PDB file of C-alpha atoms in Angstrom:
ATOM      1  CA  MET W 555      -2.817  15.012 -11.834  1.00 87.00           C
ATOM      2  CA  ASN W 556      -4.931  12.331 -10.946  1.00 95.00           C
ATOM      3  CA  LEU W 557      -2.775   8.836 -11.342  1.00 97.00           C
ATOM      4  CA  LEU W 558      -5.719   6.744 -10.315  1.00 98.00           C
ATOM      5  CA  GLU W 559      -9.003   7.281 -10.871  1.00 98.00           C
ATOM      6  CA  ILE W 560     -12.236   5.845  -9.155  1.00 98.00           C
ATOM      7  CA  ARG W 561     -15.599   6.112 -10.534  1.00 98.00           C
ATOM      8  CA  ASN W 562     -19.072   4.460  -9.218  1.00 98.00           C
ATOM      9  CA  LEU W 563     -16.711   1.392  -7.883  1.00 98.00           C
ATOM     10  CA  SER W 564     -18.951  -1.267  -6.414  1.00 97.00           C
ATOM     11  CA  LEU W 565     -17.925  -5.197  -5.648  1.00 97.00           C
ATOM     12  CA  VAL W 566     -19.939  -8.053  -4.617  1.00 95.00           C
ATOM     13  CA  LYS W 567     -18.278 -11.052  -3.144  1.00 91.00           C
ATOM     14  CA  ASP W 568     -19.906 -14.350  -2.434  1.00 89.00           C
ATOM     15  CA  GLY W 569     -23.766 -12.728  -2.272  1.00 90.00           C
ATOM     16  CA  ARG W 570     -22.221 -10.194   0.069  1.00 92.00           C
ATOM     17  CA  PRO W 571     -21.882  -6.378  -1.041  1.00 93.00           C
ATOM     18  CA  LEU W 572     -18.150  -5.065   0.134  1.00 95.00           C
ATOM     19  CA  LEU W 573     -17.629  -1.811  -1.385  1.00 97.00           C
ATOM     20  CA  HIS W 574     -20.557   0.294  -2.632  1.00 96.00           C
ATOM     21  CA  ASP W 575     -20.091   3.491  -5.100  1.00 96.00           C
ATOM     22  CA  ILE W 576     -16.693   4.567  -4.327  1.00 97.00           C
ATOM     23  CA  SER W 577     -15.669   7.683  -5.935  1.00 97.00           C
ATOM     24  CA  ALA W 578     -11.730   8.672  -5.487  1.00 97.00           C
ATOM     25  CA  ASP W 579      -9.462  10.764  -7.262  1.00 97.00           C
ATOM     26  CA  ILE W 580      -5.349   9.541  -6.128  1.00 98.00           C
ATOM     27  CA  TRP W 581      -3.068  12.566  -7.241  1.00 97.00           C
ATOM     28  CA  GLN W 582      -0.045  12.132  -8.798  1.00 97.00           C
ATOM     29  CA  GLY W 583       3.190  12.036  -6.168  1.00 96.00           C
ATOM     30  CA  TYR W 584       1.303  12.291  -3.135  1.00 97.00           C
ATOM     31  CA  VAL W 585       0.950  10.008  -0.291  1.00 98.00           C
ATOM     32  CA  HIS W 586      -2.576   9.119   0.181  1.00 98.00           C
ATOM     33  CA  ALA W 587      -4.063   7.261   3.349  1.00 98.00           C
ATOM     34  CA  VAL W 588      -7.868   5.157   3.771  1.00 97.00           C
ATOM     35  CA  ILE W 589      -8.586   4.796   7.337  1.00 96.00           C
ATOM     36  CA  GLY W 590     -12.088   3.208   9.261  1.00 93.00           C
ATOM     37  CA  PRO W 591     -12.736   0.371  11.573  1.00 91.00           C
ATOM     38  CA  ASN W 592     -12.371  -3.158  11.042  1.00 89.00           C
ATOM     39  CA  GLY W 593     -14.449  -4.570   8.365  1.00 90.00           C
ATOM     40  CA  ALA W 594     -14.963  -1.083   6.164  1.00 93.00           C
ATOM     41  CA  GLY W 595     -13.386  -2.561   2.928  1.00 95.00           C
ATOM     42  CA  LYS W 596      -9.889  -1.070   3.272  1.00 96.00           C
ATOM     43  CA  SER W 597      -7.764  -4.055   2.332  1.00 95.00           C
ATOM     44  CA  THR W 598     -10.746  -4.910  -0.315  1.00 96.00           C
ATOM     45  CA  LEU W 599     -10.584  -1.559  -2.038  1.00 97.00           C
ATOM     46  CA  ALA W 600      -6.601  -2.172  -2.575  1.00 97.00           C
ATOM     47  CA  GLN W 601      -7.183  -5.585  -3.679  1.00 96.00           C
ATOM     48  CA  THR W 602      -9.668  -4.399  -6.217  1.00 97.00           C
ATOM     49  CA  ILE W 603      -7.579  -2.074  -7.849  1.00 98.00           C
ATOM     50  CA  MET W 604      -4.571  -4.582  -8.033  1.00 97.00           C
ATOM     51  CA  GLY W 605      -7.545  -6.829 -10.002  1.00 97.00           C
ATOM     52  CA  LEU W 606      -6.468  -9.748  -7.846  1.00 96.00           C
ATOM     53  CA  SER W 607      -8.564 -12.908  -8.212  1.00 93.00           C
ATOM     54  CA  GLY W 608     -11.740 -12.435  -6.583  1.00 92.00           C
ATOM     55  CA  TYR W 609     -12.206  -8.911  -6.897  1.00 95.00           C
ATOM     56  CA  ARG W 610     -12.567  -8.199 -10.710  1.00 93.00           C
ATOM     57  CA  ASP W 611     -16.268  -8.484 -11.093  1.00 93.00           C
ATOM     58  CA  ILE W 612     -16.846  -4.799 -10.488  1.00 96.00           C
ATOM     59  CA  GLU W 613     -19.306  -2.407 -11.319  1.00 97.00           C
ATOM     60  CA  GLY W 614     -17.771   1.191 -12.320  1.00 97.00           C
ATOM     61  CA  GLU W 615     -14.485   2.336 -13.617  1.00 98.00           C
ATOM     62  CA  ILE W 616     -10.935   2.210 -12.437  1.00 98.00           C
ATOM     63  CA  ARG W 617      -8.538   4.531 -14.822  1.00 98.00           C
ATOM     64  CA  PHE W 618      -4.898   4.575 -14.449  1.00 98.00           C
ATOM     65  CA  ASN W 619      -2.956   7.235 -15.887  1.00 96.00           C
ATOM     66  CA  GLY W 620      -6.296   8.057 -18.192  1.00 96.00           C
ATOM     67  CA  GLU W 621      -6.480   4.157 -19.088  1.00 97.00           C
ATOM     68  CA  LEU W 622      -9.529   2.289 -18.403  1.00 98.00           C
ATOM     69  CA  ILE W 623      -7.948  -0.888 -16.373  1.00 98.00           C
ATOM     70  CA  ASN W 624     -10.949  -3.085 -15.068  1.00 97.00           C
ATOM     71  CA  ASN W 625     -10.165  -5.989 -17.685  1.00 95.00           C
ATOM     72  CA  LEU W 626      -6.261  -5.668 -16.873  1.00 97.00           C
ATOM     73  CA  SER W 627      -4.949  -8.756 -15.256  1.00 96.00           C
ATOM     74  CA  VAL W 628      -2.526  -8.227 -12.104  1.00 95.00           C
ATOM     75  CA  ASP W 629       0.533  -8.772 -14.113  1.00 95.00           C
ATOM     76  CA  GLU W 630      -0.827  -6.157 -16.339  1.00 97.00           C
ATOM     77  CA  ARG W 631      -1.284  -3.681 -14.093  1.00 97.00           C
ATOM     78  CA  ALA W 632       1.957  -4.577 -12.397  1.00 95.00           C
ATOM     79  CA  ARG W 633       3.570  -3.934 -16.012  1.00 94.00           C
ATOM     80  CA  LEU W 634       1.538  -0.211 -15.785  1.00 96.00           C
ATOM     81  CA  GLY W 635       3.554   0.479 -12.536  1.00 95.00           C
ATOM     82  CA  ILE W 636       1.343  -0.663 -10.259  1.00 97.00           C
ATOM     83  CA  THR W 637       2.250  -2.557  -6.758  1.00 95.00           C
ATOM     84  CA  LEU W 638       0.616  -4.120  -3.888  1.00 95.00           C
ATOM     85  CA  VAL W 639       2.594  -4.523  -0.418  1.00 91.00           C
ATOM     86  CA  PHE W 640       0.243  -7.172   1.698  1.00 83.00           C
ATOM     87  CA  GLN W 641       0.429  -7.214   5.753  1.00 70.00           C
ATOM     88  CA  GLU W 642       2.353 -10.547   5.369  1.00 64.00           C
ATOM     89  CA  PRO W 643       5.771 -10.530   3.821  1.00 60.00           C
ATOM     90  CA  ALA W 644       5.907 -12.452   0.605  1.00 60.00           C
ATOM     91  CA  ARG W 645       7.730 -15.690   0.654  1.00 59.00           C
ATOM     92  CA  PHE W 646      10.033 -17.438  -1.663  1.00 62.00           C
ATOM     93  CA  GLU W 647      11.981 -19.505   0.371  1.00 67.00           C
ATOM     94  CA  GLY W 648      15.106 -20.166  -1.106  1.00 73.00           C
ATOM     95  CA  LEU W 649      15.983 -16.867  -3.563  1.00 88.00           C
ATOM     96  CA  SER W 650      18.815 -15.018  -2.703  1.00 92.00           C
ATOM     97  CA  VAL W 651      18.096 -11.641  -1.103  1.00 94.00           C
ATOM     98  CA  PRO W 652      19.870  -9.563  -4.092  1.00 95.00           C
ATOM     99  CA  ASP W 653      17.582 -12.024  -6.778  1.00 94.00           C
ATOM    100  CA  PHE W 654      14.763 -11.150  -4.741  1.00 92.00           C
ATOM    101  CA  ILE W 655      15.552  -7.119  -4.389  1.00 94.00           C
ATOM    102  CA  LEU W 656      16.000  -6.996  -8.232  1.00 95.00           C
ATOM    103  CA  ALA W 657      13.279  -9.587  -9.014  1.00 90.00           C
ATOM    104  CA  GLY W 658      10.597  -6.379 -10.435  1.00 87.00           C
ATOM    105  CA  ALA W 659      13.395  -3.860 -10.835  1.00 91.00           C
ATOM    106  CA  ARG W 660      14.086  -2.398 -14.270  1.00 88.00           C
ATOM    107  CA  GLU W 661      17.675  -1.785 -13.532  1.00 87.00           C
ATOM    108  CA  LYS W 662      19.487  -5.365 -12.394  1.00 89.00           C
ATOM    109  CA  ARG W 663      22.659  -3.491 -11.109  1.00 89.00           C
ATOM    110  CA  LEU W 664      23.883  -4.824  -8.182  1.00 90.00           C
ATOM    111  CA  VAL W 665      24.978  -1.323  -6.591  1.00 94.00           C
ATOM    112  CA  LEU W 666      20.989  -0.853  -6.462  1.00 95.00           C
ATOM    113  CA  VAL W 667      20.845  -3.760  -4.022  1.00 96.00           C
ATOM    114  CA  ASP W 668      23.054  -2.215  -1.573  1.00 96.00           C
ATOM    115  CA  GLU W 669      21.154   1.012  -2.279  1.00 95.00           C
ATOM    116  CA  ALA W 670      17.769  -0.410  -1.332  1.00 96.00           C
ATOM    117  CA  LEU W 671      18.980  -2.323   1.757  1.00 96.00           C
ATOM    118  CA  ARG W 672      20.516   0.905   3.401  1.00 95.00           C
ATOM    119  CA  VAL W 673      17.034   2.382   2.795  1.00 93.00           C
ATOM    120  CA  VAL W 674      15.557   0.051   4.894  1.00 92.00           C
ATOM    121  CA  GLY W 675      18.305  -0.164   7.695  1.00 92.00           C
ATOM    122  CA  LEU W 676      19.715  -3.282   6.639  1.00 95.00           C
ATOM    123  CA  ASP W 677      23.695  -4.018   6.497  1.00 96.00           C
ATOM    124  CA  PRO W 678      24.608  -4.691   3.066  1.00 96.00           C
ATOM    125  CA  ASN W 679      27.798  -6.711   3.712  1.00 96.00           C
ATOM    126  CA  ARG W 680      25.394  -8.862   6.508  1.00 96.00           C
ATOM    127  CA  TYR W 681      22.548  -9.730   3.966  1.00 96.00           C
ATOM    128  CA  ARG W 682      24.189 -10.007   0.555  1.00 94.00           C
ATOM    129  CA  SER W 683      24.743 -13.397   0.883  1.00 93.00           C
ATOM    130  CA  ARG W 684      21.832 -14.316   2.489  1.00 94.00           C
ATOM    131  CA  ALA W 685      18.580 -16.148   1.117  1.00 91.00           C
ATOM    132  CA  VAL W 686      15.225 -15.650   1.787  1.00 90.00           C
ATOM    133  CA  ASP W 687      14.412 -18.309   4.110  1.00 88.00           C
ATOM    134  CA  LYS W 688      13.292 -19.233   7.656  1.00 87.00           C
ATOM    135  CA  THR W 689      16.675 -18.023   8.827  1.00 89.00           C
ATOM    136  CA  LEU W 690      15.030 -14.344   8.633  1.00 88.00           C
ATOM    137  CA  SER W 691      13.006 -13.010  10.951  1.00 84.00           C
ATOM    138  CA  GLY W 692       9.321 -11.353  10.325  1.00 80.00           C
ATOM    139  CA  GLY W 693      10.731  -7.840  10.465  1.00 82.00           C
ATOM    140  CA  GLU W 694      13.650  -9.016   8.211  1.00 87.00           C
ATOM    141  CA  ARG W 695      11.400 -10.252   5.610  1.00 86.00           C
ATOM    142  CA  LYS W 696       9.343  -6.977   6.047  1.00 85.00           C
ATOM    143  CA  ARG W 697      12.736  -4.487   5.038  1.00 89.00           C
ATOM    144  CA  ILE W 698      13.911  -6.971   2.208  1.00 91.00           C
ATOM    145  CA  GLU W 699      10.139  -6.636   0.650  1.00 90.00           C
ATOM    146  CA  LEU W 700      10.333  -3.403   1.325  1.00 91.00           C
ATOM    147  CA  ALA W 701      14.257  -3.203  -0.331  1.00 94.00           C
ATOM    148  CA  SER W 702      12.454  -4.381  -3.322  1.00 94.00           C
ATOM    149  CA  VAL W 703       9.839  -2.287  -3.435  1.00 93.00           C
ATOM    150  CA  TYR W 704      12.550   0.553  -3.478  1.00 94.00           C
ATOM    151  CA  ALA W 705      14.262  -0.718  -6.338  1.00 95.00           C
ATOM    152  CA  MET W 706      10.948  -1.413  -8.453  1.00 93.00           C
ATOM    153  CA  LYS W 707      10.287   2.516  -8.425  1.00 93.00           C
ATOM    154  CA  PRO W 708       6.563   1.675  -9.184  1.00 96.00           C
ATOM    155  CA  ARG W 709       4.316   4.872 -10.247  1.00 97.00           C
ATOM    156  CA  LEU W 710       1.781   3.519  -7.284  1.00 98.00           C
ATOM    157  CA  LEU W 711       2.475   1.456  -4.526  1.00 97.00           C
ATOM    158  CA  LEU W 712      -0.532  -0.084  -2.532  1.00 97.00           C
ATOM    159  CA  MET W 713       0.819  -0.661   1.135  1.00 95.00           C
ATOM    160  CA  ASP W 714      -1.756  -2.569   3.496  1.00 93.00           C
ATOM    161  CA  GLU W 715      -1.180  -2.042   7.229  1.00 90.00           C
ATOM    162  CA  PRO W 716       2.653  -1.228   6.769  1.00 88.00           C
ATOM    163  CA  ASP W 717       2.856  -1.699  10.129  1.00 84.00           C
ATOM    164  CA  SER W 718       1.915  -5.080  10.681  1.00 79.00           C
ATOM    165  CA  GLY W 719       4.016  -6.704  12.854  1.00 73.00           C
ATOM    166  CA  VAL W 720       6.970  -4.920  12.521  1.00 75.00           C
ATOM    167  CA  ASP W 721       8.868  -3.594  15.846  1.00 74.00           C
ATOM    168  CA  ILE W 722       9.548   0.381  15.858  1.00 78.00           C
ATOM    169  CA  ASP W 723      12.575   0.325  14.172  1.00 77.00           C
ATOM    170  CA  SER W 724      11.476  -1.706  11.457  1.00 79.00           C
ATOM    171  CA  ILE W 725       8.358   0.806  11.076  1.00 85.00           C
ATOM    172  CA  GLN W 726      10.812   3.700  11.121  1.00 88.00           C
ATOM    173  CA  HIS W 727      12.669   2.522   8.231  1.00 88.00           C
ATOM    174  CA  ILE W 728       9.214   2.080   6.255  1.00 89.00           C
ATOM    175  CA  PHE W 729       8.332   5.497   7.045  1.00 93.00           C
ATOM    176  CA  THR W 730      12.156   6.296   5.145  1.00 92.00           C
ATOM    177  CA  VAL W 731      11.265   4.183   2.525  1.00 92.00           C
ATOM    178  CA  ILE W 732       7.590   5.723   1.985  1.00 94.00           C
ATOM    179  CA  ARG W 733       9.336   9.498   2.080  1.00 95.00           C
ATOM    180  CA  GLU W 734      11.952   8.118  -0.504  1.00 94.00           C
ATOM    181  CA  LEU W 735       9.839   6.614  -3.039  1.00 95.00           C
ATOM    182  CA  LYS W 736       7.596  10.204  -2.546  1.00 96.00           C
ATOM    183  CA  ALA W 737      10.696  12.410  -3.459  1.00 95.00           C
ATOM    184  CA  GLU W 738      11.119  10.154  -6.663  1.00 93.00           C
ATOM    185  CA  GLY W 739       7.795  10.687  -7.868  1.00 95.00           C
ATOM    186  CA  THR W 740       6.188   7.145  -6.687  1.00 97.00           C
ATOM    187  CA  THR W 741       2.046   7.742  -5.308  1.00 98.00           C
ATOM    188  CA  VAL W 742       1.436   5.805  -2.460  1.00 98.00           C
ATOM    189  CA  LEU W 743      -1.842   4.226  -0.763  1.00 98.00           C
ATOM    190  CA  LEU W 744      -1.578   3.657   2.743  1.00 97.00           C
ATOM    191  CA  ILE W 745      -4.398   1.248   4.227  1.00 96.00           C
ATOM    192  CA  THR W 746      -3.907   1.891   7.862  1.00 94.00           C
ATOM    193  CA  HIS W 747      -5.484   1.372  11.258  1.00 90.00           C
ATOM    194  CA  SER W 748      -2.346   3.177  12.755  1.00 91.00           C
ATOM    195  CA  GLY W 749      -2.705   7.415  13.585  1.00 93.00           C
ATOM    196  CA  GLU W 750       1.039   6.835  13.448  1.00 93.00           C
ATOM    197  CA  VAL W 751       0.750   5.943   9.694  1.00 94.00           C
ATOM    198  CA  LEU W 752      -1.961   8.296   8.803  1.00 96.00           C
ATOM    199  CA  GLN W 753       0.979  11.017   9.643  1.00 96.00           C
ATOM    200  CA  GLN W 754       3.303  10.078   6.369  1.00 96.00           C
ATOM    201  CA  ALA W 755       0.036  10.693   4.458  1.00 97.00           C
ATOM    202  CA  ASP W 756      -1.080  14.321   2.723  1.00 97.00           C
ATOM    203  CA  HIS W 757      -4.200  13.068   2.677  1.00 97.00           C
ATOM    204  CA  ALA W 758      -7.199  10.547   3.763  1.00 97.00           C
ATOM    205  CA  PHE W 759      -9.839   8.890   2.882  1.00 97.00           C
ATOM    206  CA  LEU W 760     -12.379   7.564   5.473  1.00 96.00           C
ATOM    207  CA  LEU W 761     -13.923   4.283   5.056  1.00 95.00           C
ATOM    208  CA  CYS W 762     -17.149   2.903   6.419  1.00 92.00           C
ATOM    209  CA  ALA W 763     -19.312  -0.187   5.590  1.00 92.00           C
ATOM    210  CA  GLY W 764     -17.745   0.085   2.085  1.00 95.00           C
ATOM    211  CA  GLN W 765     -18.634   3.488   1.319  1.00 95.00           C
ATOM    212  CA  ILE W 766     -16.057   6.828   1.675  1.00 95.00           C
ATOM    213  CA  VAL W 767     -17.673   8.920   4.124  1.00 94.00           C
ATOM    214  CA  ASP W 768     -15.135  11.378   4.478  1.00 94.00           C
ATOM    215  CA  LYS W 769     -12.158  12.520   3.268  1.00 96.00           C
ATOM    216  CA  GLY W 770      -9.865  15.416   3.497  1.00 96.00           C
ATOM    217  CA  PRO W 771      -6.011  16.600   4.712  1.00 97.00           C
ATOM    218  CA  MET W 772      -4.055  14.486   6.801  1.00 96.00           C
ATOM    219  CA  ASP W 773      -4.231  16.326   9.847  1.00 94.00           C
ATOM    220  CA  ARG W 774      -8.074  17.005  10.251  1.00 93.00           C
ATOM    221  CA  MET W 775      -8.801  13.240   9.463  1.00 94.00           C
ATOM    222  CA  LEU W 776      -6.262  12.402  12.581  1.00 92.00           C
ATOM    223  CA  ASP W 777      -9.771  13.590  14.560  1.00 89.00           C
ATOM    224  CA  TYR W 778     -10.960   9.549  13.475  1.00 89.00           C
ATOM    225  CA  PHE W 779      -8.353   8.038  15.987  1.00 83.00           C
ATOM    226  CA  ASN W 780      -9.159  10.618  18.927  1.00 77.00           C
ATOM    227  CA  GLY W 781     -13.296   9.380  18.493  1.00 69.00           C
ATOM    228  CA  GLN W 782     -14.211  11.812  16.453  1.00 62.00           C
ATOM    229  CA  CYS W 783     -15.949   9.495  13.058  1.00 65.00           C
ATOM    230  CA  ALA W 784     -17.652  11.256  10.837  1.00 61.00           C
ATOM    231  CA  PRO W 785     -21.651  11.160  11.213  1.00 59.00           C
ATOM    232  CA  CYS W 786     -22.851   8.258   8.312  1.00 56.00           C
ATOM    233  CA  THR W 787     -25.713   5.996   8.338  1.00 57.00           C
ATOM    234  CA  HIS W 788     -24.049   3.219   9.726  1.00 56.00           C
ATOM    235  CA  VAL W 789     -26.592   1.214  11.703  1.00 50.00           C
ATOM    236  CA  GLY W 790     -23.966  -0.071  14.216  1.00 43.00           C
ATOM    237  CA  CYS W 791     -20.987   1.798  15.975  1.00 44.00           C
ATOM    238  CA  PRO W 792     -17.902   0.414  14.781  1.00 41.00           C
ATOM    239  CA  ASP W 793     -15.485  -0.457  16.984  1.00 42.00           C
ATOM    240  CA  ILE W 794     -12.252   2.150  16.437  1.00 37.00           C
ATOM    241  CA  ASP W 795      -8.506   0.558  16.856  1.00 38.00           C
ATOM    242  CA  ARG W 796      -6.933   3.511  18.154  1.00 32.00           C
ATOM    243  CA  LYS W 797      -3.201   2.098  17.679  1.00 31.00           C
TER     244      LYS W 797
END
């Protein structure tokens, strides 16, 4: 069953075409990935699905659980269960860690705070009384944001470069969150330059110059990171970031 259906999606922003005639099915309960060179339109696609300002004037259709969402606001899409996690963690200075984690959760239970912190590898006894402020490192902020996503239990989670700016230990905990959410029925779409992140997915799309040029199971799509890009009509030869 398709949770998200994208049909003939095109986007022109400030006179520049960013996405062109994209069609894709995002299967419910699976982890998908979008890979491709810098400037291919990967983050743009995630922001368009979320309906951010500047990414709403589109051609084509975006359907979520069968409902056309083209004209829905970010808040309305969030209420349907769509969540976008950016490369940089959100900053809510002074908000307590429990309040931050439970802000988007349907169940406001403190026991959920402890559970979410453990999933991301943080000791509840150390972080329950802390605030989301400058005393937290970038890696801690990233994990606490992921804890809030875990508590939220979204239907569709869009993750833009989940490994950006985090250490090896943190990325393993991020992978744990992805697996836990998938087990509970969340559909995940990963935007990534990383072969390691791609390996957390079941299926992937290769984007180049705003178009999908290939798609397939994760193990085959790993060829991209070995320099085996799909044939396409791109006039240049974009550099591949093989993290």
